[in-house]
Amino acid sequence: MPRPIRKAVFPVAGLGTRFLPATKAVPKEMLPVVDQPVIQHVCDEAEEAGIEHFVFVTGRNKHVIEDHFDRQFELEETLKARGKTDVLEILEKYLPVPGHTSFTRQQVPLGLGHAVWCARQIIGDEPFALLLPDMLAHGKPGCLSQMIGTYNEFGGNVIAVEEVPMEDTSKYGIVEKGRAIDGAFEVTGMVEKPDPGTAPSNLMIMGRYILQPEIFDLLERQPRGKGGEIQLTDAMITLMDSQKFYGKRFDGRTYDCGSKTGFIAANVAFALEREDIAGGLRRELAGLLGC
Ligand code: UTP
């Protein structure tokens, strides 16, 4: 059995320019999908997969993320005084175990690879999960749980992938598919945002990774790549020379909550699963769509 995955990294230091002005003062990870911030949904996915320690790589203007995972005494006292025990229970349920969260700052947003490298001291010498909080993976079991199944069988590094239309491949990191193995496949190559017509497949890297700690040394030496940023994909390509990478097709649907359409679609999809609001929302949608 490979070493267990106990820690997960959540890089939340990006600027969120696609959501301005909404993200001028509020981090995009705190925008709600129904009644939970996006970051909470992603933490729930990690917790379901057995993650014990949650590592957030934050940046300027992101302190409310830290506040979200802490107690709010004034609010709790007021709710108690008003007898709102149901709401208090919800707040209690989402409170992390004391000592099970860490926050570190990426001082300059030099790219995803650099954000991951900023977590190296907290992760130490053990394999870890990496979840990009703006990608909401909607499925049961959750995406990370599905990946851990593959990891427990084969070890190494695991990347979750999802099919996209061939004409969209230039927007994402794309993997090259090798030999099929039980429920997954060997990754033989990858490329970050390939030029149109050059992608090795239509399988996009959807923002969920299980990585071995050797990635940190490579990130430390990684020169800037596409967009002048330190790219995680470039370091993973180097790691492929010495370690195995497996691709796991996510059985579910991913919503890119960093884009406006993806964010709104995620809200509708998650709301339609909620008994308390689905009926009303269906009627509203039918009215809006004229059907
Ligand atoms: P994005 O590419 O979506 O960038 O980052 P962004 O800055 O958040 O958003 P836009 O494009 O300006 O709207 C993917 C993930 O990597 C994190 C982001 O927070 C997001 O979760 N990230 C990106 C960092 O933590 N640091 C960086 O330097 C870049």
JSON list of C-alpha atoms in Angstrom, two decimals, residues 123-251:
[
{"chain": "A", "resi": 123, "resn": "ILE", "atom": "CA", "xyz": [3.67, 19.34, 3.42]},
{"chain": "A", "resi": 124, "resn": "GLY", "atom": "CA", "xyz": [7.18, 18.05, 4.13]},
{"chain": "A", "resi": 125, "resn": "ASP", "atom": "CA", "xyz": [8.34, 14.74, 2.70]},
{"chain": "A", "resi": 126, "resn": "GLU", "atom": "CA", "xyz": [5.03, 13.03, 1.97]},
{"chain": "A", "resi": 127, "resn": "PRO", "atom": "CA", "xyz": [2.64, 12.66, -0.97]},
{"chain": "A", "resi": 128, "resn": "PHE", "atom": "CA", "xyz": [-0.23, 15.14, -0.97]},
{"chain": "A", "resi": 129, "resn": "ALA", "atom": "CA", "xyz": [-3.40, 16.15, -2.78]},
{"chain": "A", "resi": 130, "resn": "LEU", "atom": "CA", "xyz": [-3.76, 19.40, -4.67]},
{"chain": "A", "resi": 131, "resn": "LEU", "atom": "CA", "xyz": [-7.21, 20.81, -5.38]},
{"chain": "A", "resi": 132, "resn": "LEU", "atom": "CA", "xyz": [-7.79, 23.96, -7.42]},
{"chain": "A", "resi": 133, "resn": "PRO", "atom": "CA", "xyz": [-10.71, 25.59, -5.64]},
{"chain": "A", "resi": 134, "resn": "ASP", "atom": "CA", "xyz": [-12.19, 27.26, -8.69]},
{"chain": "A", "resi": 135, "resn": "MET", "atom": "CA", "xyz": [-12.87, 23.87, -10.30]},
{"chain": "A", "resi": 136, "resn": "LEU", "atom": "CA", "xyz": [-15.97, 22.36, -8.71]},
{"chain": "A", "resi": 137, "resn": "ALA", "atom": "CA", "xyz": [-16.13, 18.61, -9.24]},
{"chain": "A", "resi": 138, "resn": "HIS", "atom": "CA", "xyz": [-19.68, 17.37, -8.96]},
{"chain": "A", "resi": 139, "resn": "GLY", "atom": "CA", "xyz": [-19.93, 13.61, -8.51]},
{"chain": "A", "resi": 140, "resn": "LYS", "atom": "CA", "xyz": [-20.45, 10.75, -6.06]},
{"chain": "A", "resi": 141, "resn": "PRO", "atom": "CA", "xyz": [-18.08, 9.62, -4.73]},
{"chain": "A", "resi": 142, "resn": "GLY", "atom": "CA", "xyz": [-16.18, 12.88, -5.01]},
{"chain": "A", "resi": 143, "resn": "CYS", "atom": "CA", "xyz": [-13.34, 13.32, -7.49]},
{"chain": "A", "resi": 144, "resn": "LEU", "atom": "CA", "xyz": [-10.52, 13.03, -4.92]},
{"chain": "A", "resi": 145, "resn": "SER", "atom": "CA", "xyz": [-12.06, 9.84, -3.49]},
{"chain": "A", "resi": 146, "resn": "GLN", "atom": "CA", "xyz": [-12.11, 8.36, -6.99]},
{"chain": "A", "resi": 147, "resn": "MET", "atom": "CA", "xyz": [-8.44, 9.31, -7.47]},
{"chain": "A", "resi": 148, "resn": "ILE", "atom": "CA", "xyz": [-7.40, 7.84, -4.11]},
{"chain": "A", "resi": 149, "resn": "GLY", "atom": "CA", "xyz": [-8.82, 4.51, -5.30]},
{"chain": "A", "resi": 150, "resn": "THR", "atom": "CA", "xyz": [-6.37, 4.61, -8.24]},
{"chain": "A", "resi": 151, "resn": "TYR", "atom": "CA", "xyz": [-3.51, 5.84, -6.01]},
{"chain": "A", "resi": 152, "resn": "ASN", "atom": "CA", "xyz": [-4.01, 3.05, -3.45]},
{"chain": "A", "resi": 153, "resn": "GLU", "atom": "CA", "xyz": [-3.73, 0.51, -6.26]},
{"chain": "A", "resi": 154, "resn": "PHE", "atom": "CA", "xyz": [-0.83, 1.95, -8.27]},
{"chain": "A", "resi": 155, "resn": "GLY", "atom": "CA", "xyz": [0.90, 4.63, -6.14]},
{"chain": "A", "resi": 156, "resn": "GLY", "atom": "CA", "xyz": [2.88, 7.31, -8.01]},
{"chain": "A", "resi": 157, "resn": "ASN", "atom": "CA", "xyz": [1.20, 10.53, -9.10]},
{"chain": "A", "resi": 158, "resn": "VAL", "atom": "CA", "xyz": [-2.45, 10.73, -10.18]},
{"chain": "A", "resi": 159, "resn": "ILE", "atom": "CA", "xyz": [-4.16, 13.39, -12.28]},
{"chain": "A", "resi": 160, "resn": "ALA", "atom": "CA", "xyz": [-7.93, 13.62, -12.73]},
{"chain": "A", "resi": 161, "resn": "VAL", "atom": "CA", "xyz": [-9.00, 14.29, -16.30]},
{"chain": "A", "resi": 162, "resn": "GLU", "atom": "CA", "xyz": [-12.21, 15.02, -18.15]},
{"chain": "A", "resi": 163, "resn": "GLU", "atom": "CA", "xyz": [-13.06, 15.09, -21.86]},
{"chain": "A", "resi": 164, "resn": "VAL", "atom": "CA", "xyz": [-13.47, 18.49, -23.51]},
{"chain": "A", "resi": 165, "resn": "PRO", "atom": "CA", "xyz": [-14.36, 19.32, -27.14]},
{"chain": "A", "resi": 166, "resn": "MET", "atom": "CA", "xyz": [-11.17, 19.18, -29.25]},
{"chain": "A", "resi": 167, "resn": "GLU", "atom": "CA", "xyz": [-11.55, 22.88, -30.17]},
{"chain": "A", "resi": 168, "resn": "ASP", "atom": "CA", "xyz": [-11.34, 23.83, -26.46]},
{"chain": "A", "resi": 169, "resn": "THR", "atom": "CA", "xyz": [-8.06, 22.01, -25.73]},
{"chain": "A", "resi": 170, "resn": "SER", "atom": "CA", "xyz": [-5.96, 25.18, -26.08]},
{"chain": "A", "resi": 171, "resn": "LYS", "atom": "CA", "xyz": [-7.57, 26.54, -22.89]},
{"chain": "A", "resi": 172, "resn": "TYR", "atom": "CA", "xyz": [-6.36, 23.74, -20.59]},
{"chain": "A", "resi": 173, "resn": "GLY", "atom": "CA", "xyz": [-3.52, 21.45, -19.59]},
{"chain": "A", "resi": 174, "resn": "ILE", "atom": "CA", "xyz": [-3.91, 18.30, -21.71]},
{"chain": "A", "resi": 175, "resn": "VAL", "atom": "CA", "xyz": [-2.52, 14.78, -21.14]},
{"chain": "A", "resi": 176, "resn": "GLU", "atom": "CA", "xyz": [-1.29, 12.16, -23.60]},
{"chain": "A", "resi": 177, "resn": "LYS", "atom": "CA", "xyz": [-2.93, 8.82, -22.94]},
{"chain": "A", "resi": 178, "resn": "GLY", "atom": "CA", "xyz": [-0.82, 5.67, -22.68]},
{"chain": "A", "resi": 179, "resn": "ARG", "atom": "CA", "xyz": [-1.61, 2.07, -21.73]},
{"chain": "A", "resi": 180, "resn": "ALA", "atom": "CA", "xyz": [-4.95, 1.41, -20.01]},
{"chain": "A", "resi": 181, "resn": "ILE", "atom": "CA", "xyz": [-4.77, -0.01, -16.49]},
{"chain": "A", "resi": 182, "resn": "ASP", "atom": "CA", "xyz": [-7.53, -1.00, -14.08]},
{"chain": "A", "resi": 183, "resn": "GLY", "atom": "CA", "xyz": [-9.99, 1.96, -14.14]},
{"chain": "A", "resi": 184, "resn": "ALA", "atom": "CA", "xyz": [-7.30, 4.45, -15.24]},
{"chain": "A", "resi": 185, "resn": "PHE", "atom": "CA", "xyz": [-4.42, 4.86, -17.73]},
{"chain": "A", "resi": 186, "resn": "GLU", "atom": "CA", "xyz": [-0.73, 5.68, -17.80]},
{"chain": "A", "resi": 187, "resn": "VAL", "atom": "CA", "xyz": [0.07, 9.27, -18.70]},
{"chain": "A", "resi": 188, "resn": "THR", "atom": "CA", "xyz": [2.84, 9.42, -21.30]},
{"chain": "A", "resi": 189, "resn": "GLY", "atom": "CA", "xyz": [2.96, 13.18, -21.77]},
{"chain": "A", "resi": 190, "resn": "MET", "atom": "CA", "xyz": [1.27, 16.47, -20.98]},
{"chain": "A", "resi": 191, "resn": "VAL", "atom": "CA", "xyz": [1.21, 19.97, -22.32]},
{"chain": "A", "resi": 192, "resn": "GLU", "atom": "CA", "xyz": [-0.08, 23.25, -20.90]},
{"chain": "A", "resi": 193, "resn": "LYS", "atom": "CA", "xyz": [-2.55, 25.05, -23.19]},
{"chain": "A", "resi": 194, "resn": "PRO", "atom": "CA", "xyz": [-1.43, 23.46, -26.49]},
{"chain": "A", "resi": 195, "resn": "ASP", "atom": "CA", "xyz": [-1.63, 25.53, -29.67]},
{"chain": "A", "resi": 196, "resn": "PRO", "atom": "CA", "xyz": [-4.85, 24.80, -31.63]},
{"chain": "A", "resi": 197, "resn": "GLY", "atom": "CA", "xyz": [-4.60, 21.53, -33.55]},
{"chain": "A", "resi": 198, "resn": "THR", "atom": "CA", "xyz": [-1.59, 20.20, -31.61]},
{"chain": "A", "resi": 199, "resn": "ALA", "atom": "CA", "xyz": [-3.22, 18.66, -28.51]},
{"chain": "A", "resi": 200, "resn": "PRO", "atom": "CA", "xyz": [-2.23, 15.00, -27.88]},
{"chain": "A", "resi": 201, "resn": "SER", "atom": "CA", "xyz": [-5.82, 14.18, -26.74]},
{"chain": "A", "resi": 202, "resn": "ASN", "atom": "CA", "xyz": [-8.98, 15.92, -25.56]},
{"chain": "A", "resi": 203, "resn": "LEU", "atom": "CA", "xyz": [-8.43, 14.97, -21.91]},
{"chain": "A", "resi": 204, "resn": "MET", "atom": "CA", "xyz": [-8.05, 18.08, -19.81]},
{"chain": "A", "resi": 205, "resn": "ILE", "atom": "CA", "xyz": [-6.33, 18.24, -16.44]},
{"chain": "A", "resi": 206, "resn": "MET", "atom": "CA", "xyz": [-9.28, 19.30, -14.33]},
{"chain": "A", "resi": 207, "resn": "GLY", "atom": "CA", "xyz": [-7.61, 20.68, -11.21]},
{"chain": "A", "resi": 208, "resn": "ARG", "atom": "CA", "xyz": [-7.21, 17.63, -8.99]},
{"chain": "A", "resi": 209, "resn": "TYR", "atom": "CA", "xyz": [-3.80, 16.03, -8.41]},
{"chain": "A", "resi": 210, "resn": "ILE", "atom": "CA", "xyz": [-2.07, 13.55, -6.12]},
{"chain": "A", "resi": 211, "resn": "LEU", "atom": "CA", "xyz": [1.62, 14.40, -6.17]},
{"chain": "A", "resi": 212, "resn": "GLN", "atom": "CA", "xyz": [4.82, 13.03, -4.70]},
{"chain": "A", "resi": 213, "resn": "PRO", "atom": "CA", "xyz": [6.94, 15.48, -2.66]},
{"chain": "A", "resi": 214, "resn": "GLU", "atom": "CA", "xyz": [9.80, 15.40, -5.21]},
{"chain": "A", "resi": 215, "resn": "ILE", "atom": "CA", "xyz": [7.71, 17.95, -7.16]},
{"chain": "A", "resi": 216, "resn": "PHE", "atom": "CA", "xyz": [8.88, 20.66, -4.73]},
{"chain": "A", "resi": 217, "resn": "ASP", "atom": "CA", "xyz": [12.58, 20.44, -5.71]},
{"chain": "A", "resi": 218, "resn": "LEU", "atom": "CA", "xyz": [11.59, 20.66, -9.37]},
{"chain": "A", "resi": 219, "resn": "LEU", "atom": "CA", "xyz": [9.34, 23.65, -8.75]},
{"chain": "A", "resi": 220, "resn": "GLU", "atom": "CA", "xyz": [12.18, 25.38, -6.93]},
{"chain": "A", "resi": 221, "resn": "ARG", "atom": "CA", "xyz": [14.30, 25.25, -10.10]},
{"chain": "A", "resi": 222, "resn": "GLN", "atom": "CA", "xyz": [11.44, 25.67, -12.58]},
{"chain": "A", "resi": 223, "resn": "PRO", "atom": "CA", "xyz": [11.94, 28.65, -14.90]},
{"chain": "A", "resi": 224, "resn": "ARG", "atom": "CA", "xyz": [8.89, 30.72, -15.87]},
{"chain": "A", "resi": 225, "resn": "GLY", "atom": "CA", "xyz": [6.84, 29.17, -18.64]},
{"chain": "A", "resi": 226, "resn": "LYS", "atom": "CA", "xyz": [3.60, 30.09, -20.50]},
{"chain": "A", "resi": 227, "resn": "GLY", "atom": "CA", "xyz": [2.29, 33.54, -19.54]},
{"chain": "A", "resi": 228, "resn": "GLY", "atom": "CA", "xyz": [5.53, 34.30, -17.65]},
{"chain": "A", "resi": 229, "resn": "GLU", "atom": "CA", "xyz": [4.26, 32.12, -14.75]},
{"chain": "A", "resi": 230, "resn": "ILE", "atom": "CA", "xyz": [5.89, 29.18, -12.96]},
{"chain": "A", "resi": 231, "resn": "GLN", "atom": "CA", "xyz": [3.81, 26.36, -14.37]},
{"chain": "A", "resi": 232, "resn": "LEU", "atom": "CA", "xyz": [2.98, 23.23, -12.41]},
{"chain": "A", "resi": 233, "resn": "THR", "atom": "CA", "xyz": [2.58, 21.28, -15.67]},
{"chain": "A", "resi": 234, "resn": "ASP", "atom": "CA", "xyz": [6.21, 22.03, -16.66]},
{"chain": "A", "resi": 235, "resn": "ALA", "atom": "CA", "xyz": [7.50, 20.61, -13.34]},
{"chain": "A", "resi": 236, "resn": "MET", "atom": "CA", "xyz": [5.22, 17.55, -13.67]},
{"chain": "A", "resi": 237, "resn": "ILE", "atom": "CA", "xyz": [6.65, 16.90, -17.15]},
{"chain": "A", "resi": 238, "resn": "THR", "atom": "CA", "xyz": [10.17, 16.78, -15.63]},
{"chain": "A", "resi": 239, "resn": "LEU", "atom": "CA", "xyz": [8.94, 14.53, -12.79]},
{"chain": "A", "resi": 240, "resn": "MET", "atom": "CA", "xyz": [7.60, 12.11, -15.41]},
{"chain": "A", "resi": 241, "resn": "ASP", "atom": "CA", "xyz": [11.24, 11.24, -16.27]},
{"chain": "A", "resi": 242, "resn": "SER", "atom": "CA", "xyz": [11.64, 9.53, -12.89]},
{"chain": "A", "resi": 243, "resn": "GLN", "atom": "CA", "xyz": [8.12, 8.74, -11.64]},
{"chain": "A", "resi": 244, "resn": "LYS", "atom": "CA", "xyz": [4.87, 7.26, -12.90]},
{"chain": "A", "resi": 245, "resn": "PHE", "atom": "CA", "xyz": [1.81, 9.41, -13.61]},
{"chain": "A", "resi": 246, "resn": "TYR", "atom": "CA", "xyz": [-1.67, 7.93, -13.91]},
{"chain": "A", "resi": 247, "resn": "GLY", "atom": "CA", "xyz": [-4.73, 9.56, -15.41]},
{"chain": "A", "resi": 248, "resn": "LYS", "atom": "CA", "xyz": [-8.11, 8.97, -13.79]},
{"chain": "A", "resi": 249, "resn": "ARG", "atom": "CA", "xyz": [-11.21, 9.95, -15.77]},
{"chain": "A", "resi": 250, "resn": "PHE", "atom": "CA", "xyz": [-13.50, 11.69, -13.32]},
{"chain": "A", "resi": 251, "resn": "ASP", "atom": "CA", "xyz": [-16.90, 10.02, -13.21]}
]
